[in-house]
Amino acid sequence: MMQTPLTMTQMMKRAELYFPKKQVISRTASGIHRFTYKQIAERTKRLADSLTKLGIEKGDKVGTLAWNHHRHLEAYFAIPCMNAVLHTINIRLSPQHISYIINHAEDKVLLVDPDILPLLEKCGSELKTVKAFIVMTDDNELPETTLSPVYHYEKLLTEANPNYHFPENINENDPAGMCYTSATTGNPKGVIYTHRGIVLHSLALGLADGGGISERDIAMPVVPMFHVNAWGIPFAGVWFGSTLVLPGPYFTPKLLAELIETEKVTITAGVPTIWLGLLKELESGSWDMGSLRAVLCGGSAAPKGMIKTFEQKYNIPFKHAYGMTETSPLALISTLKSYQEELDPEEKLELRSKQGTLVPGLEMKIVGKDGEVAWDGKEMGELCLRGPWIASKYYKDERTLDAFHDGWLHTGDVVSIDEEGFVKIVDRTKDLIKSGGEWISSVDLENALMAHEAVFEAAVVAVPHDQWQERPFACVVLKETFKGKTTKGELLDFLKPQFAKWWIPDDILFLEEIPKTSVGKFLKRTLREQVQKEVHK
Amino acid sequence: MMQTPLTMTQMMKRAELYFPKKQVISRTASGIHRFTYKQIAERTKRLADSLTKLGIEKGDKVGTLAWNHHRHLEAYFAIPCMNAVLHTINIRLSPQHISYIINHAEDKVLLVDPDILPLLEKCGSELKTVKAFIVMTDDNELPETTLSPVYHYEKLLTEANPNYHFPENINENDPAGMCYTSATTGNPKGVIYTHRGIVLHSLALGLADGGGISERDIAMPVVPMFHVNAWGIPFAGVWFGSTLVLPGPYFTPKLLAELIETEKVTITAGVPTIWLGLLKELESGSWDMGSLRAVLCGGSAAPKGMIKTFEQKYNIPFKHAYGMTETSPLALISTLKSYQEELDPEEKLELRSKQGTLVPGLEMKIVGKDGEVAWDGKEMGELCLRGPWIASKYYKDERTLDAFHDGWLHTGDVVSIDEEGFVKIVDRTKDLIKSGGEWISSVDLENALMAHEAVFEAAVVAVPHDQWQERPFACVVLKETFKGKTTKGELLDFLKPQFAKWWIPDDILFLEEIPKTSVGKFLKRTLREQVQKEVHK
């Protein structure tokens, strides 16, 4: 067979050749913009030419601090296809962490949205390697800024060569992108994505049994393009010629519902918090969601009640998935097997609330105290993954050995696996509650609480206990209409028939909000501290 | 990213782990057999152990002379996964060619169906490298044979280790399979398939925009497993957990219809001749074909009239595809773009009768007299392909340079490409008719003739001509009920409004049958000789 490398160059080229009329629908501060792939492909070449003129060479890192929009999409292709490295920066991190990762990655140029400039200015004098800032603004003039030198994205493109030629000698193992993931303690850790990894991951997203992304799709990644490449949807979408809908900055659930209805979105993706918001909107408005063939949900476990409402009340197919920065991210997806379609609705719901089965192309093992666990849906062990789109290390980071050893990624997620190979995340290794030598799953308790009609969100954490080492403690945010009405006792009584006696939380704390990480996951460490204070009052 | 190799080992492993209950339905001389993937996986390990005991080592070639059935499927995985090479032998070749390719490949062991033994016996003393013959029979006893030493497939498996471990150190560029393709003159030419090529080709078959093969499919490859790996369907089907239906030896159109109806086949694949036969059967019987989501058709161009009957009369989705032994084979597939679904039925039929657009992962160029042709549906040029599942050479063969140069496979097929990127095979470079310095497409004339209600098959060839160098001459097989009724004049009048005057064939010869190659393509060379004799009568 020919030794043709698996590189991203073919992706935008295919959209340009085969789908020049198809559209990218992009929302920015000034409204909705529509570009054809013919236009996007040309703009991508112009951006690569501009970056070349600014001195970007093979292997150089170019950072982006941007929402989901067409200019960010252009960066997604221009940078890797010129054999440089697309470094998407999580703008929800602290200025200290942002400075750290820009310096650690040695970004040479930064592409930044105008509303994110103030955040970047806070990093200003800390940045050691950045030679140029490019502002991705809709305005004709650059905003005032203390950063320098600053360039205007559109003006650079106007002056650039529309016939720029991407290099043809890219090695498939060359870095194409990078992303930093928050660590429990210390600075964020970087992961490098190669061309080969991104191409293979995109194929998995296109498999009928994977994401099924195709030319027919109108795909709206709500998950930010600074989170694990918006789960790879922009790559697969462009390659396969899907229409892309990029919802831009500061969207509301109402705006998402509007985009789904008017653009006839067929597939969308985001974290559970987004879908909780959308459900609220669907309850209050009258929306047509009939175009949706899949709502992909990952990032943290989706409560069963939410899946049930999507599927049974609104008839919207819900696809639970699992991944992390280290896994590109798609690793598990909860597609039912053909013969499972005949199960009754509750059994199907049970399966759909699990994270799913392994995507073709990867390998998995689940390691408990005594080796690999049984496929019984009960035994718990740590999920380990291996495969061509799984990271092999953290970028220049001594913490690599925490997660990568014996040729496997040790995810830190505690899971069980049932007879059919459906994996269920039980907890983070660090978040399990150990009571009297036995494990209690905080996630199971959270899901049960969130299935109660009065509960908007719930998080369960461990508190130290003299006799039992640790005991579970629940933090609950009630829905507006239930505040001041629903009591702790009611919620605990609701849990009792569902769990062993010793699993029932010792107490419940009502909160206005659950503190969350920048990627929308519960910030259990902060929550534990908050609960500690409460217990010792 | 991890340097996990793309090897076939993961395919059967995935079927065993995730789809142990799903079935392979296999028809052999003794009837229909049903095996679960759990059983097939174990039998695959036993076969690998048996071959190891017979001395098969890394890189050794093991040949198969067999129909589509479960034992052939076991060989499909046992041989590559033990790091040996699966050599599928086209049993429709002459004994001379079969001897040549077995010797050229240096096959060490041959797996053979009992009814193919007599053919192999004719090669007997010519075979220089074969150390053992294994007969894949349903009977308890081996048939009488002059070959030696001969082993009984089932007895070997009974005695073998069911826990054989496949090696884990396979390099993705190691050869996994090989297949010889007929040459216009001389001996067949061999193509090597690597693990990487087969894995990537299988992903293309699983893409929603490729073959869309998934766990939900009940896939029946009618195309023989000795033709380009039955177009890769057994590999993709096992990997993704599809139910496989293997129709065995000597099937009739009626048997195929029966299998589709009773096993609820969702996707099937074969050459046009097969589907012409099935259509005949559908016309005479009352069959339920409602389970079919796709009839994949390749090998040679499908007549438009046939596609129309499938789609419009029987409501069976027809997918035209293009490939060759050198391309693994999937290269083009005629999936309509979303916005083309709104065209009127005749325009859609026109698109579906083309070979389609390029599958993601490959590159294409079409080279005419003055460089790459325009995308206008008219200009003709030779189709050239490049990509990770395109062969780079013929195995130990000096004819490599005929087809492989400048980094491209030159297919020898003359095509046009329209504004939307749909490729249409116009002819083989060797079969084009050159009349007065202009090209006439024999395929266009054949398709037009086959659209006539009286015509069962038609082939058009060039005959030398004093004035015009070459002129077209048509050979027609009439349907039974039209024989002796339909005249040459009627058929020529039927063509006249559809083509330029100089395209109309000079004469028509009525035949009982069009001579075909072993893979069901028109044998134009033989036909030309036949026509020559006719002209000089």
PDB file of C-alpha atoms in Angstrom, chain A residues 289-424:
ATOM      1  CA  MET A 289     -36.596  20.359  17.829  1.00  0.00           C
ATOM      2  CA  GLY A 290     -37.673  17.860  15.176  1.00  0.00           C
ATOM      3  CA  SER A 291     -34.486  18.181  13.122  1.00  0.00           C
ATOM      4  CA  LEU A 292     -32.262  16.766  15.890  1.00  0.00           C
ATOM      5  CA  ARG A 293     -31.017  13.243  15.321  1.00  0.00           C
ATOM      6  CA  ALA A 294     -28.610  13.334  18.271  1.00  0.00           C
ATOM      7  CA  VAL A 295     -27.743  15.384  21.342  1.00  0.00           C
ATOM      8  CA  LEU A 296     -24.219  14.307  22.280  1.00  0.00           C
ATOM      9  CA  CYS A 297     -23.484  14.739  25.945  1.00  0.00           C
ATOM     10  CA  GLY A 298     -20.180  14.302  27.724  1.00  0.00           C
ATOM     11  CA  GLY A 299     -17.746  16.037  30.035  1.00  0.00           C
ATOM     12  CA  SER A 300     -19.493  14.658  33.089  1.00  0.00           C
ATOM     13  CA  ALA A 301     -22.227  12.082  33.675  1.00  0.00           C
ATOM     14  CA  ALA A 302     -25.697  13.111  32.522  1.00  0.00           C
ATOM     15  CA  PRO A 303     -28.423  12.570  35.129  1.00  0.00           C
ATOM     16  CA  LYS A 304     -30.836   9.804  34.149  1.00  0.00           C
ATOM     17  CA  GLY A 305     -33.839  12.067  34.685  1.00  0.00           C
ATOM     18  CA  MET A 306     -32.505  14.474  32.096  1.00  0.00           C
ATOM     19  CA  ILE A 307     -31.969  11.724  29.512  1.00  0.00           C
ATOM     20  CA  LYS A 308     -35.504  10.501  30.208  1.00  0.00           C
ATOM     21  CA  THR A 309     -37.003  13.947  29.649  1.00  0.00           C
ATOM     22  CA  PHE A 310     -35.089  14.409  26.386  1.00  0.00           C
ATOM     23  CA  GLU A 311     -36.040  11.019  25.028  1.00  0.00           C
ATOM     24  CA  GLN A 312     -39.499  10.376  26.394  1.00  0.00           C
ATOM     25  CA  LYS A 313     -41.012  13.862  26.747  1.00  0.00           C
ATOM     26  CA  TYR A 314     -39.378  15.650  23.804  1.00  0.00           C
ATOM     27  CA  ASN A 315     -38.530  12.658  21.576  1.00  0.00           C
ATOM     28  CA  ILE A 316     -34.956  13.940  21.135  1.00  0.00           C
ATOM     29  CA  PRO A 317     -32.371  11.138  20.763  1.00  0.00           C
ATOM     30  CA  PHE A 318     -29.780  11.558  23.493  1.00  0.00           C
ATOM     31  CA  LYS A 319     -26.273  10.121  23.125  1.00  0.00           C
ATOM     32  CA  HIS A 320     -24.193   9.831  26.222  1.00  0.00           C
ATOM     33  CA  ALA A 321     -20.466   9.778  25.514  1.00  0.00           C
ATOM     34  CA  TYR A 322     -17.240   9.718  27.472  1.00  0.00           C
ATOM     35  CA  GLY A 323     -13.838  11.157  26.880  1.00  0.00           C
ATOM     36  CA  MET A 324     -11.220  13.518  28.250  1.00  0.00           C
ATOM     37  CA  THR A 325      -8.532  15.870  26.993  1.00  0.00           C
ATOM     38  CA  GLU A 326      -6.144  12.917  26.950  1.00  0.00           C
ATOM     39  CA  THR A 327      -8.449  10.878  24.641  1.00  0.00           C
ATOM     40  CA  SER A 328      -9.097  13.389  21.782  1.00  0.00           C
ATOM     41  CA  PRO A 329     -11.828  12.873  23.352  1.00  0.00           C
ATOM     42  CA  LEU A 330     -14.210  10.210  21.992  1.00  0.00           C
ATOM     43  CA  ALA A 331     -13.685   6.882  23.781  1.00  0.00           C
ATOM     44  CA  LEU A 332     -17.117   5.559  24.792  1.00  0.00           C
ATOM     45  CA  ILE A 333     -20.535   6.174  23.267  1.00  0.00           C
ATOM     46  CA  SER A 334     -23.893   4.823  24.396  1.00  0.00           C
ATOM     47  CA  THR A 335     -25.257   3.492  21.120  1.00  0.00           C
ATOM     48  CA  LEU A 336     -27.636   0.635  21.836  1.00  0.00           C
ATOM     49  CA  LYS A 337     -27.036  -2.669  20.070  1.00  0.00           C
ATOM     50  CA  SER A 338     -29.730  -3.677  17.579  1.00  0.00           C
ATOM     51  CA  TYR A 339     -31.197  -6.355  19.832  1.00  0.00           C
ATOM     52  CA  GLN A 340     -31.274  -3.961  22.799  1.00  0.00           C
ATOM     53  CA  GLU A 341     -33.809  -1.821  20.941  1.00  0.00           C
ATOM     54  CA  GLU A 342     -36.369  -4.433  21.925  1.00  0.00           C
ATOM     55  CA  LEU A 343     -35.884  -3.839  25.658  1.00  0.00           C
ATOM     56  CA  ASP A 344     -38.574  -1.965  27.559  1.00  0.00           C
ATOM     57  CA  PRO A 345     -38.187   1.826  27.878  1.00  0.00           C
ATOM     58  CA  GLU A 346     -36.826   1.723  31.434  1.00  0.00           C
ATOM     59  CA  GLU A 347     -34.143  -0.820  30.597  1.00  0.00           C
ATOM     60  CA  LYS A 348     -33.127   1.216  27.567  1.00  0.00           C
ATOM     61  CA  LEU A 349     -32.974   4.344  29.685  1.00  0.00           C
ATOM     62  CA  GLU A 350     -30.727   2.487  32.107  1.00  0.00           C
ATOM     63  CA  LEU A 351     -28.341   1.623  29.260  1.00  0.00           C
ATOM     64  CA  ARG A 352     -28.430   5.141  27.809  1.00  0.00           C
ATOM     65  CA  SER A 353     -27.520   6.587  31.176  1.00  0.00           C
ATOM     66  CA  LYS A 354     -24.288   4.603  31.077  1.00  0.00           C
ATOM     67  CA  GLN A 355     -21.354   6.078  29.189  1.00  0.00           C
ATOM     68  CA  GLY A 356     -21.563   3.310  26.590  1.00  0.00           C
ATOM     69  CA  THR A 357     -19.332   0.910  24.744  1.00  0.00           C
ATOM     70  CA  LEU A 358     -15.832   1.370  23.408  1.00  0.00           C
ATOM     71  CA  VAL A 359     -15.506   3.095  20.040  1.00  0.00           C
ATOM     72  CA  PRO A 360     -13.877   0.915  17.307  1.00  0.00           C
ATOM     73  CA  GLY A 361     -10.129   1.518  17.160  1.00  0.00           C
ATOM     74  CA  LEU A 362      -9.441   1.704  20.909  1.00  0.00           C
ATOM     75  CA  GLU A 363      -8.641  -0.841  23.598  1.00  0.00           C
ATOM     76  CA  MET A 364      -9.816  -0.774  27.183  1.00  0.00           C
ATOM     77  CA  LYS A 365      -9.178  -2.524  30.463  1.00  0.00           C
ATOM     78  CA  ILE A 366     -10.758  -1.943  33.858  1.00  0.00           C
ATOM     79  CA  VAL A 367      -8.471  -2.663  36.729  1.00  0.00           C
ATOM     80  CA  GLY A 368      -9.834  -3.313  40.208  1.00  0.00           C
ATOM     81  CA  LYS A 369      -8.129  -4.364  43.389  1.00  0.00           C
ATOM     82  CA  ASP A 370      -7.601  -7.905  42.110  1.00  0.00           C
ATOM     83  CA  GLY A 371      -6.845  -7.367  38.452  1.00  0.00           C
ATOM     84  CA  GLU A 372      -9.367  -6.854  35.638  1.00  0.00           C
ATOM     85  CA  VAL A 373     -12.936  -6.636  36.912  1.00  0.00           C
ATOM     86  CA  ALA A 374     -15.792  -8.968  35.960  1.00  0.00           C
ATOM     87  CA  TRP A 375     -18.335  -7.819  33.387  1.00  0.00           C
ATOM     88  CA  ASP A 376     -21.159  -7.860  35.926  1.00  0.00           C
ATOM     89  CA  GLY A 377     -22.139  -4.206  36.225  1.00  0.00           C
ATOM     90  CA  LYS A 378     -21.048  -4.269  39.853  1.00  0.00           C
ATOM     91  CA  GLU A 379     -17.318  -4.696  40.377  1.00  0.00           C
ATOM     92  CA  MET A 380     -15.513  -1.357  40.260  1.00  0.00           C
ATOM     93  CA  GLY A 381     -12.130  -0.586  38.768  1.00  0.00           C
ATOM     94  CA  GLU A 382     -10.131   2.161  37.111  1.00  0.00           C
ATOM     95  CA  LEU A 383     -10.768   2.680  33.403  1.00  0.00           C
ATOM     96  CA  CYS A 384      -7.568   2.366  31.339  1.00  0.00           C
ATOM     97  CA  LEU A 385      -7.439   3.182  27.628  1.00  0.00           C
ATOM     98  CA  ARG A 386      -5.036   2.569  24.770  1.00  0.00           C
ATOM     99  CA  GLY A 387      -5.157   3.495  21.084  1.00  0.00           C
ATOM    100  CA  PRO A 388      -3.984   5.759  18.301  1.00  0.00           C
ATOM    101  CA  TRP A 389      -5.904   8.824  19.521  1.00  0.00           C
ATOM    102  CA  ILE A 390      -4.991   8.403  23.186  1.00  0.00           C
ATOM    103  CA  ALA A 391      -2.187  10.667  24.453  1.00  0.00           C
ATOM    104  CA  SER A 392       1.052   8.999  25.471  1.00  0.00           C
ATOM    105  CA  LYS A 393       2.251  11.724  27.847  1.00  0.00           C
ATOM    106  CA  TYR A 394       1.828  15.260  29.168  1.00  0.00           C
ATOM    107  CA  TYR A 395       3.837  17.826  27.253  1.00  0.00           C
ATOM    108  CA  LYS A 396       7.149  18.466  29.037  1.00  0.00           C
ATOM    109  CA  ASP A 397       5.603  17.567  32.377  1.00  0.00           C
ATOM    110  CA  GLU A 398       6.880  15.351  35.159  1.00  0.00           C
ATOM    111  CA  ARG A 399       3.326  14.409  36.049  1.00  0.00           C
ATOM    112  CA  THR A 400       3.197  12.130  32.982  1.00  0.00           C
ATOM    113  CA  LEU A 401       3.831   9.080  35.128  1.00  0.00           C
ATOM    114  CA  ASP A 402       0.700   9.804  37.212  1.00  0.00           C
ATOM    115  CA  ALA A 403      -1.498   8.830  34.292  1.00  0.00           C
ATOM    116  CA  PHE A 404       0.643   7.081  31.684  1.00  0.00           C
ATOM    117  CA  HIS A 405       2.351   3.822  32.543  1.00  0.00           C
ATOM    118  CA  ASP A 406       2.481   0.213  31.292  1.00  0.00           C
ATOM    119  CA  GLY A 407       1.458   1.492  27.845  1.00  0.00           C
ATOM    120  CA  TRP A 408      -1.994   2.566  29.110  1.00  0.00           C
ATOM    121  CA  LEU A 409      -3.690   5.812  30.031  1.00  0.00           C
ATOM    122  CA  HIS A 410      -5.004   5.447  33.570  1.00  0.00           C
ATOM    123  CA  THR A 411      -8.018   7.745  33.445  1.00  0.00           C
ATOM    124  CA  GLY A 412      -8.593   8.142  37.170  1.00  0.00           C
ATOM    125  CA  ASP A 413     -12.245   7.294  36.558  1.00  0.00           C
ATOM    126  CA  VAL A 414     -13.751   4.446  38.516  1.00  0.00           C
ATOM    127  CA  VAL A 415     -16.203   2.454  36.445  1.00  0.00           C
ATOM    128  CA  SER A 416     -18.175  -0.760  36.240  1.00  0.00           C
ATOM    129  CA  ILE A 417     -18.919  -2.703  33.068  1.00  0.00           C
ATOM    130  CA  ASP A 418     -22.004  -4.827  32.451  1.00  0.00           C
ATOM    131  CA  GLU A 419     -22.479  -8.117  30.587  1.00  0.00           C
ATOM    132  CA  GLU A 420     -22.974  -6.252  27.296  1.00  0.00           C
ATOM    133  CA  GLY A 421     -19.829  -4.133  27.665  1.00  0.00           C
ATOM    134  CA  PHE A 422     -21.586  -0.913  28.687  1.00  0.00           C
ATOM    135  CA  VAL A 423     -19.326   1.097  30.933  1.00  0.00           C
ATOM    136  CA  LYS A 424     -20.695   3.232  33.732  1.00  0.00           C
TER     137      LYS A 424
END
